[in-house]
XYZ file of C-alpha atoms in Angstrom:
282
model
C -7.871 -48.609 -1.184
C -11.055 -48.231 0.836
C -13.253 -45.159 0.465
C -16.709 -44.039 1.571
C -17.862 -45.662 -1.672
C -16.096 -49.023 -1.680
C -16.935 -49.792 -5.310
C -15.608 -46.477 -6.636
C -12.319 -46.213 -8.486
C -9.551 -44.456 -6.537
C -9.552 -40.659 -6.656
C -5.799 -40.554 -7.173
C -4.235 -41.528 -10.473
C -1.047 -43.019 -11.875
C 1.875 -40.664 -11.155
C 3.636 -41.771 -14.346
C 0.954 -41.343 -17.036
C -2.020 -39.963 -15.044
C -4.091 -42.908 -16.090
C -6.988 -44.026 -13.918
C -6.062 -46.556 -11.274
C -8.001 -49.679 -10.418
C -7.637 -52.069 -7.547
C -6.000 -55.308 -8.617
C -5.364 -57.618 -5.684
C -2.938 -55.868 -3.369
C -1.961 -53.191 -5.872
C -3.284 -50.257 -7.862
C -2.768 -50.617 -11.607
C -3.315 -48.202 -14.511
C -4.277 -49.133 -18.102
C -0.636 -48.881 -19.193
C 0.416 -51.445 -16.595
C 2.096 -49.183 -14.070
C 1.565 -50.887 -10.736
C 1.797 -49.616 -7.167
C 1.625 -51.943 -4.194
C -0.578 -51.101 -1.254
C 0.872 -51.413 2.214
C -0.908 -53.621 4.712
C -2.240 -50.490 6.439
C -3.841 -49.365 3.175
C -1.714 -46.506 1.855
C 0.023 -46.546 -1.525
C 3.362 -44.989 -2.459
C 2.881 -42.815 -5.563
C 6.128 -40.865 -5.188
C 8.199 -41.841 -8.206
C 11.979 -42.082 -7.994
C 12.522 -38.935 -10.068
C 10.502 -36.959 -7.517
C 12.291 -38.396 -4.502
C 15.094 -35.898 -3.892
C 16.246 -37.588 -0.687
C 16.405 -41.163 0.541
C 13.598 -40.482 3.008
C 12.015 -37.115 2.139
C 9.810 -35.267 4.579
C 9.420 -35.694 8.308
C 11.240 -38.464 10.136
C 9.593 -41.059 12.355
C 10.594 -39.075 15.438
C 9.110 -35.838 14.090
C 5.897 -37.603 13.087
C 5.602 -39.109 16.571
C 6.127 -35.696 18.190
C 3.486 -34.099 15.978
C 1.043 -36.896 16.682
C 1.484 -36.561 20.445
C 1.072 -32.785 20.275
C -2.047 -32.928 18.109
C -3.669 -35.693 20.119
C -3.283 -33.563 23.257
C -6.160 -31.511 21.836
C -4.291 -28.226 21.859
C -4.969 -27.722 18.137
C -8.559 -29.032 18.221
C -10.190 -25.604 17.610
C -8.343 -25.366 14.308
C -9.256 -28.889 13.248
C -12.906 -28.121 13.994
C -12.755 -24.846 12.045
C -11.157 -26.560 9.056
C -13.795 -29.295 9.098
C -16.571 -26.700 9.181
C -15.023 -24.847 6.251
C -14.769 -28.072 4.245
C -18.484 -28.614 4.815
C -19.319 -25.030 3.857
C -17.306 -24.794 0.651
C -18.717 -28.087 -0.645
C -22.338 -27.307 0.250
C -24.580 -28.195 -2.652
C -22.209 -30.824 -4.050
C -23.762 -34.284 -3.939
C -20.665 -36.296 -3.112
C -17.697 -33.940 -2.938
C -14.176 -35.092 -3.660
C -11.780 -33.542 -1.127
C -7.978 -33.591 -1.250
C -5.687 -32.870 1.709
C -2.385 -31.709 0.225
C 0.443 -32.383 2.673
C -1.646 -34.238 5.234
C 1.146 -35.084 7.666
C 0.087 -37.793 10.086
C -3.569 -37.303 9.180
C -4.990 -35.475 12.197
C -6.793 -32.778 10.225
C -7.833 -35.092 7.399
C -9.458 -37.540 9.788
C -11.319 -34.714 11.531
C -12.693 -33.523 8.177
C -13.836 -37.052 7.293
C -15.499 -37.357 10.685
C -17.341 -34.055 10.164
C -18.816 -35.247 6.865
C -20.010 -38.447 8.538
C -21.526 -36.543 11.456
C -23.326 -34.271 8.989
C -24.603 -37.389 7.181
C -23.062 -36.162 3.965
C -21.278 -38.638 1.699
C -17.812 -37.508 0.652
C -14.724 -39.015 -0.882
C -11.446 -37.904 0.634
C -7.870 -38.443 -0.504
C -4.726 -37.252 1.213
C -1.015 -37.371 0.602
C 2.266 -36.358 2.161
C 5.843 -36.626 0.957
C 6.864 -38.315 4.214
C 6.335 -42.071 4.134
C 6.518 -42.156 7.921
C 3.739 -39.589 8.164
C 1.480 -41.460 5.744
C 2.110 -44.749 7.550
C 0.837 -43.098 10.732
C -2.060 -41.415 8.924
C -3.289 -44.668 7.387
C -4.004 -46.013 10.862
C -6.430 -43.189 11.610
C -9.248 -43.676 9.103
C -9.693 -46.460 6.565
C -12.276 -44.496 4.550
C -9.597 -42.079 3.317
C -7.306 -42.723 0.343
C -3.791 -42.225 1.733
C -0.733 -41.889 -0.481
C 2.907 -40.910 -0.393
C 3.239 -38.100 -2.937
C 4.270 -34.474 -3.320
C 2.479 -31.251 -4.244
C 4.729 -30.399 -7.184
C 3.376 -33.410 -9.126
C 0.049 -34.350 -7.578
C -1.072 -37.834 -8.710
C -4.551 -36.644 -9.638
C -6.312 -35.963 -12.902
C -7.293 -32.478 -14.017
C -10.425 -31.021 -12.406
C -10.965 -34.105 -10.242
C -11.598 -32.423 -6.865
C -14.162 -30.025 -5.465
C -11.985 -28.924 -2.562
C -8.274 -28.875 -1.731
C -7.081 -28.403 1.849
C -3.583 -27.266 2.735
C -2.486 -26.844 6.357
C 0.986 -25.294 6.695
C 2.243 -27.220 3.655
C 3.960 -26.007 0.471
C 1.751 -23.790 -1.681
C 1.837 -24.926 -5.296
C -0.957 -22.898 -6.902
C -0.612 -24.209 -10.459
C -1.016 -27.809 -9.318
C -3.890 -27.014 -6.981
C -5.604 -25.110 -9.802
C -5.078 -28.058 -12.133
C -6.724 -30.657 -9.908
C -9.625 -28.423 -8.795
C -12.858 -28.114 -10.706
C -14.029 -24.625 -11.648
C -15.935 -23.198 -8.747
C -14.077 -25.480 -6.365
C -12.354 -24.197 -3.251
C -8.822 -24.096 -1.922
C -8.613 -23.735 1.867
C -5.092 -22.695 2.794
C -4.077 -22.492 6.458
C -1.298 -20.068 7.344
C -0.010 -18.968 10.759
C -1.671 -15.891 12.216
C 0.424 -12.889 13.281
C 1.049 -14.094 16.858
C 0.964 -17.844 16.314
C 3.184 -19.420 18.991
C 4.472 -15.982 19.970
C 5.046 -17.140 23.538
C 7.336 -19.847 22.199
C 9.207 -17.320 20.062
C 9.779 -15.122 23.101
C 11.840 -17.917 24.618
C 13.599 -19.004 21.429
C 14.641 -15.623 20.045
C 16.204 -12.481 21.432
C 13.908 -10.464 19.152
C 10.645 -12.334 18.593
C 8.655 -11.282 15.529
C 5.064 -11.437 14.368
C 4.156 -13.300 11.199
C 3.283 -11.186 8.179
C -0.375 -11.011 7.157
C -1.005 -10.972 3.409
C -3.844 -11.813 1.058
C -1.817 -13.239 -1.811
C -3.315 -13.481 -5.286
C -2.729 -16.725 -7.190
C -3.322 -17.283 -10.878
C -6.457 -19.328 -11.480
C -8.008 -18.336 -8.148
C -10.189 -15.605 -6.701
C -9.570 -14.746 -3.062
C -12.858 -15.202 -1.209
C -12.247 -14.657 2.491
C -9.943 -14.925 5.476
C -11.182 -16.872 8.500
C -9.067 -16.209 11.620
C -9.143 -18.738 14.456
C -7.438 -18.000 17.776
C -6.821 -19.972 20.968
C -4.712 -19.683 24.110
C -2.632 -22.644 25.189
C -0.549 -23.643 28.167
C 2.438 -25.664 26.999
C 4.501 -27.524 29.522
C 6.778 -30.504 29.922
C 6.812 -33.026 27.093
C 4.004 -31.222 25.250
C 6.101 -28.061 24.999
C 8.972 -29.985 23.440
C 6.632 -31.834 21.060
C 5.070 -28.593 19.829
C 8.547 -27.166 19.290
C 9.562 -30.261 17.302
C 6.597 -29.890 14.919
C 7.438 -26.303 13.963
C 9.938 -24.842 11.482
C 11.628 -23.181 14.466
C 13.005 -26.580 15.420
C 15.411 -26.320 12.467
C 15.973 -22.559 12.479
C 16.542 -21.800 16.142
C 20.096 -21.060 17.330
C 21.427 -23.451 19.956
C 21.137 -20.849 22.702
C 17.412 -20.484 22.040
C 16.841 -24.234 22.087
C 18.729 -24.444 25.380
C 16.544 -21.714 26.897
C 13.453 -23.634 25.856
C 14.813 -26.867 27.322
C 15.164 -25.036 30.645
C 11.607 -23.640 30.431
C 9.114 -25.911 32.224
C 5.976 -24.032 31.175
C 4.803 -21.190 28.977
C 1.591 -19.673 27.687
C 1.101 -18.718 24.062
C -1.482 -17.662 21.549
C -2.148 -20.192 18.809
C -3.378 -18.561 15.627
C -4.436 -19.942 12.264
C -5.779 -17.908 9.362
C -7.725 -19.974 6.846
C -7.535 -18.339 3.415
C -10.360 -19.457 1.133
C -9.859 -19.233 -2.636
C -12.312 -20.030 -5.424
C -11.087 -21.753 -8.587
C -12.026 -19.574 -11.572
């Protein structure tokens, strides 16, 4: 598994015994002999059978493709840039920070963070995982300096206190696991939708569109540091509109009538809104 420091041992660990992994030919192996093959593209599957609650958990190939098209359109670029800047800020003063993207999807945000560290001429080691094998397969094509893995947040294959920063963009929040893998003083950057995120889309989908709730939630093991709101306006039309819809939870929750209205809508304008919640590990 290639990293910014090719000779370094992998950041991620054995999901069975949490032993350190080492590269052995085309596999990662722990001291107890648990072995995990690396795919040709470089990712490794660390999701054990007892944690796989479906034949193919997570996003399907079609959903991953839709998300990739939507993100590569650039419509979410302001949020990727803001996340990258936050990753630089919260790891300032750390020689070579270890950064984990929890629920990385197809790797758009992770790759932007890695690029920001390179542009800043700051060495960093970055690992990322998602429960969707299809998503990680796509992510592994983006950046070979990142450790990519299939895994889940409820049993992160990482040793205690092994990361300086954990990133989470619209993925499940599992505070006890994030606290476990973060070093004291480390940062959790958690992206949540702002009040009017995709409100223009909701106005088409629902008879009574609603704003998202804004809360500063306290989590054991963390101190809430700050909220960083990022806002943008977007014009969504044609295939891009359908791709953005497919990458949201609304795709599964919307009544058929709402989906039909959207299919008949050629163009709409909407606010896009992320709030980045920054927590310090205490």
